[in-house]
Tab-separated table of C-alpha atoms and ligand atoms in Angstrom:
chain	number	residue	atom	x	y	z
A	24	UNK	CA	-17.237	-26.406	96.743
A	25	UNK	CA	-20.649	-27.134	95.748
A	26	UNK	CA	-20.819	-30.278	93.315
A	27	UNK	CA	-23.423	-29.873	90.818
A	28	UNK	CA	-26.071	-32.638	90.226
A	29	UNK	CA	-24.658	-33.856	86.914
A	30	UNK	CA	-20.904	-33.770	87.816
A	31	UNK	CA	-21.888	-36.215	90.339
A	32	UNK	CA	-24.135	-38.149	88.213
A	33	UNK	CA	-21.084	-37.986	85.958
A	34	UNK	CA	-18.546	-39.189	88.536
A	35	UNK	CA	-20.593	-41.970	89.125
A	36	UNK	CA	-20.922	-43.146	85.902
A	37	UNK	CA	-16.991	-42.664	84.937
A	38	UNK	CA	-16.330	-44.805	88.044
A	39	UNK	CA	-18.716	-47.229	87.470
A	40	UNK	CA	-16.922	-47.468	84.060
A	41	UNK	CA	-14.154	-48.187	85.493
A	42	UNK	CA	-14.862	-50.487	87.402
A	43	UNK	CA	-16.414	-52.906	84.805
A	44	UNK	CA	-13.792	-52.015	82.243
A	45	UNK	CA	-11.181	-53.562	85.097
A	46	UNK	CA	-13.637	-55.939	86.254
A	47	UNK	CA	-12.896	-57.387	82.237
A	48	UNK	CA	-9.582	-57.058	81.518
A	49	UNK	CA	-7.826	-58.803	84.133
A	50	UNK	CA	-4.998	-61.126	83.658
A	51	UNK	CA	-3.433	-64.211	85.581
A	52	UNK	CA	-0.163	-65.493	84.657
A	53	UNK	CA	-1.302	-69.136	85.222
A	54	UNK	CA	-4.620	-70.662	85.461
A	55	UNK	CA	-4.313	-71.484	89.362
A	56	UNK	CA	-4.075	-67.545	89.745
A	57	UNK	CA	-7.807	-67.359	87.857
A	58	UNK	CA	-9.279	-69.902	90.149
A	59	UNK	CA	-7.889	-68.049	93.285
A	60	UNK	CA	-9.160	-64.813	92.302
A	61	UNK	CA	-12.985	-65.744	91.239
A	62	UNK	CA	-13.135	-67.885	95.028
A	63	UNK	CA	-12.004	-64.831	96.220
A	64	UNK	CA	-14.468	-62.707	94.628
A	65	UNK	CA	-17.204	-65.316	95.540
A	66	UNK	CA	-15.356	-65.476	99.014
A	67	UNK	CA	-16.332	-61.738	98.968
A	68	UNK	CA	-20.206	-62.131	97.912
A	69	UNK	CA	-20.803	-64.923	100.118
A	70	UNK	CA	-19.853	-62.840	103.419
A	71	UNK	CA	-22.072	-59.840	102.547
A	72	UNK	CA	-24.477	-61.804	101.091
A	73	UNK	CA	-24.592	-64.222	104.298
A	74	UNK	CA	-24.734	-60.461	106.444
A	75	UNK	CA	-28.259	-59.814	105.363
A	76	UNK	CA	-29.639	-63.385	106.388
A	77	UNK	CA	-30.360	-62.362	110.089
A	78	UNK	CA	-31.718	-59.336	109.224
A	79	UNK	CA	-34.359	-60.664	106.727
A	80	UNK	CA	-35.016	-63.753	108.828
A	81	UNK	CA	-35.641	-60.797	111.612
A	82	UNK	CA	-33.251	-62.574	113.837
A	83	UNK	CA	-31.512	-59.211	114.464
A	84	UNK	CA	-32.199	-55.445	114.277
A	85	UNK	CA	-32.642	-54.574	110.857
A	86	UNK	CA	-29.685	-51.578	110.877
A	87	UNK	CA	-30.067	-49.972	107.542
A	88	UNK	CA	-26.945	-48.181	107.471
A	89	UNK	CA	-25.499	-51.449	108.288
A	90	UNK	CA	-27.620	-53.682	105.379
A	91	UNK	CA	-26.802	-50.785	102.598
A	92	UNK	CA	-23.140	-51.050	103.148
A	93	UNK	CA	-23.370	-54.503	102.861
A	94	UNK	CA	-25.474	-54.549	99.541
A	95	UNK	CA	-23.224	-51.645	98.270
A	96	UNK	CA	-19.911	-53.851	99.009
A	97	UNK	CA	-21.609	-57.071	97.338
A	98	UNK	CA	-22.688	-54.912	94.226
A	99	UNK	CA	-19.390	-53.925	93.662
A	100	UNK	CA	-17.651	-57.075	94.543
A	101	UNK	CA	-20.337	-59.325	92.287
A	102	UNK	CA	-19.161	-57.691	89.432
A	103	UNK	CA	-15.434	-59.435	89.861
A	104	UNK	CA	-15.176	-63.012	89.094
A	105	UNK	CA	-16.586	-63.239	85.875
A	106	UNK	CA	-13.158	-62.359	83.961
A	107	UNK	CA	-11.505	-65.397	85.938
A	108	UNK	CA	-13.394	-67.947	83.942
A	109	UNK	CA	-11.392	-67.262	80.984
A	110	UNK	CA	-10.499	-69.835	78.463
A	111	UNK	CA	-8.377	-72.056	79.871
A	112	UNK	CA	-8.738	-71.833	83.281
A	113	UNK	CA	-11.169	-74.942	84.212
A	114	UNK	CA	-10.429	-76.066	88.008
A	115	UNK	CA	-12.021	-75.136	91.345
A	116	UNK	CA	-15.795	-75.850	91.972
A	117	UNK	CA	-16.763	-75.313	88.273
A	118	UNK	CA	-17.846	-77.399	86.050
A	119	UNK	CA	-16.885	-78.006	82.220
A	120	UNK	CA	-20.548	-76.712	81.066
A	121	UNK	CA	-19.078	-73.089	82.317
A	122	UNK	CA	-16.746	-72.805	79.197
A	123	UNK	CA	-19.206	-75.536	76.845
A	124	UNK	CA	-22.332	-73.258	77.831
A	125	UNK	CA	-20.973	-69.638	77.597
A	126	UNK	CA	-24.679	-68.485	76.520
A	127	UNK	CA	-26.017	-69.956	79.643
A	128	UNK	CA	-23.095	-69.124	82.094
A	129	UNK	CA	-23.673	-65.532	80.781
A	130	UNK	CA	-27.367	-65.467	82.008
A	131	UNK	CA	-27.146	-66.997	84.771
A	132	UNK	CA	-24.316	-63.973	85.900
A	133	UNK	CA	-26.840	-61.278	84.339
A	134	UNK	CA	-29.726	-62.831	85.989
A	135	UNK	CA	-27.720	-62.578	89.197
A	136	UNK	CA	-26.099	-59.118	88.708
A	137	UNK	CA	-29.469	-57.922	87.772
A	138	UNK	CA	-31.208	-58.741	90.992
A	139	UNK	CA	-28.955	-56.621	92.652
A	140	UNK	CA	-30.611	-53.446	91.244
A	141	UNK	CA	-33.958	-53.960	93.644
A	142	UNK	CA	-32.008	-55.021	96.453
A	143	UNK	CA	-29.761	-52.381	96.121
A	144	UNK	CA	-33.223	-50.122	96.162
A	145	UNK	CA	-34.705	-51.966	98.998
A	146	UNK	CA	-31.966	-51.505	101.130
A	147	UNK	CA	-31.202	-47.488	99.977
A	148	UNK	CA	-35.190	-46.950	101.311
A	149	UNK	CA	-35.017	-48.878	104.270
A	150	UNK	CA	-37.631	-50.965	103.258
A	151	UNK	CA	-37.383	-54.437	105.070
A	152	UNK	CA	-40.175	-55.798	103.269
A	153	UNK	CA	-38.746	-55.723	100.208
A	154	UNK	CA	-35.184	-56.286	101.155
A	155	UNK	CA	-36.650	-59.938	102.328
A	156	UNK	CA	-38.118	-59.871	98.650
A	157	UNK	CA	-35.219	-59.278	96.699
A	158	UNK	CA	-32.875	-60.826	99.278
A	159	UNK	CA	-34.542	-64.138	98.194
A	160	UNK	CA	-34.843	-63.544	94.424
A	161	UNK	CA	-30.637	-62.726	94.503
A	162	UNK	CA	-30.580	-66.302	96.534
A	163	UNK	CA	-32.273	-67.839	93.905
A	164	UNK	CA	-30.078	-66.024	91.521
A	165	UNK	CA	-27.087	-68.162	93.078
A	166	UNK	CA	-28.598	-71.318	93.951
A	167	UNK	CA	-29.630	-71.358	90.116
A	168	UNK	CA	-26.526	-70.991	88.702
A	169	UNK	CA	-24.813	-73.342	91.433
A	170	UNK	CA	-27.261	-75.912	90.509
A	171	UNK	CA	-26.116	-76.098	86.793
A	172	UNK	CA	-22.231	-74.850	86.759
A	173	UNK	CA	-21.252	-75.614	90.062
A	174	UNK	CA	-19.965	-79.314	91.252
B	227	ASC	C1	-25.616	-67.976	100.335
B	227	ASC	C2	-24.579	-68.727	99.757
B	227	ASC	C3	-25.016	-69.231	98.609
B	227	ASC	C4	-26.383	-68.770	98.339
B	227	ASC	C5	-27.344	-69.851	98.044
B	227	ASC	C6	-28.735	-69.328	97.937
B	227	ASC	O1	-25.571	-67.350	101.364
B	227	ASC	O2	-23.382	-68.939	100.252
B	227	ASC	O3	-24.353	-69.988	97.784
B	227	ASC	O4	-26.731	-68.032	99.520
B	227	ASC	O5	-27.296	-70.811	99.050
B	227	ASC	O6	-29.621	-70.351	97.707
């Protein structure tokens, strides 16, 4: 069966709805189960992340099925620990300013989630060029928000 354009388009969207809806609503019974789950998640980002490092440093063959299902994965899985720094659940690597600075904790996640739109582009045209470029504006994306909510 022949999927039209829009029931696609439409699929996608539902399922990305989905996905943030979840990413939002879920619940630890203890606040040791919060701080498990967001290292997890950033567990997750850092190992796809860390993938595309040889490939933009050209220290291996830039493979771009390879690179896009890395950037797909780390889109999805970027999108996860931000629920796990609920009230209440201060610990791990993060400091107090997280829950004192919501404002600022929330821009620093948008700022990173948002350079994952040209990377995401970059690496769905092959282009290695700007894959490097938007590979090192998502790296400054995390160092910036390490360097201020991160011990
Ligand atoms: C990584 C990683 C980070 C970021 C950051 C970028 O690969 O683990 O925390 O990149 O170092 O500056």
């Amino acid at each position: 069966m022949k999927k039209s354009f829009v029931g696609l388009v439409a699929a996608g969207c539902a399922s990305l709805f989905a996905l943030t809806a979840a990413a939002q609503t879920v619940q630890f019974a203890k606040p040791e189960d919060a701080v498990k789950y967001r290292q997890g998640a950033f567990q997750l980002i850092r190992a796809h992340f860390s993938n595309l490092q040889p490939v933009v440093r050209g220290q291996v063959p830039y493979d771009k099925a390879a690179v896009a299902a890395d950037v797909y994965v780390l889109d999805v899985v970027a999108k996860l620990p931000w629920a796990a720094f609920a009230e209440g659940t201060k610990g791990g690597a993060a400091k107090d300013n997280v829950w004192s600075d919501p404002a600022g904790f929330k821009k620093a996640q948008e700022a990173f989630l948002a350079s994952l739109g040209p990377l995401t582009k970059a690496a769905d045209e092959g282009d290695l060029d700007k894959l490097r470029a938007a590979f090192a504006k998502t790296g400054a994306s995390c160092k910036a928000c390490h360097d201020t909510y991160r011990n």
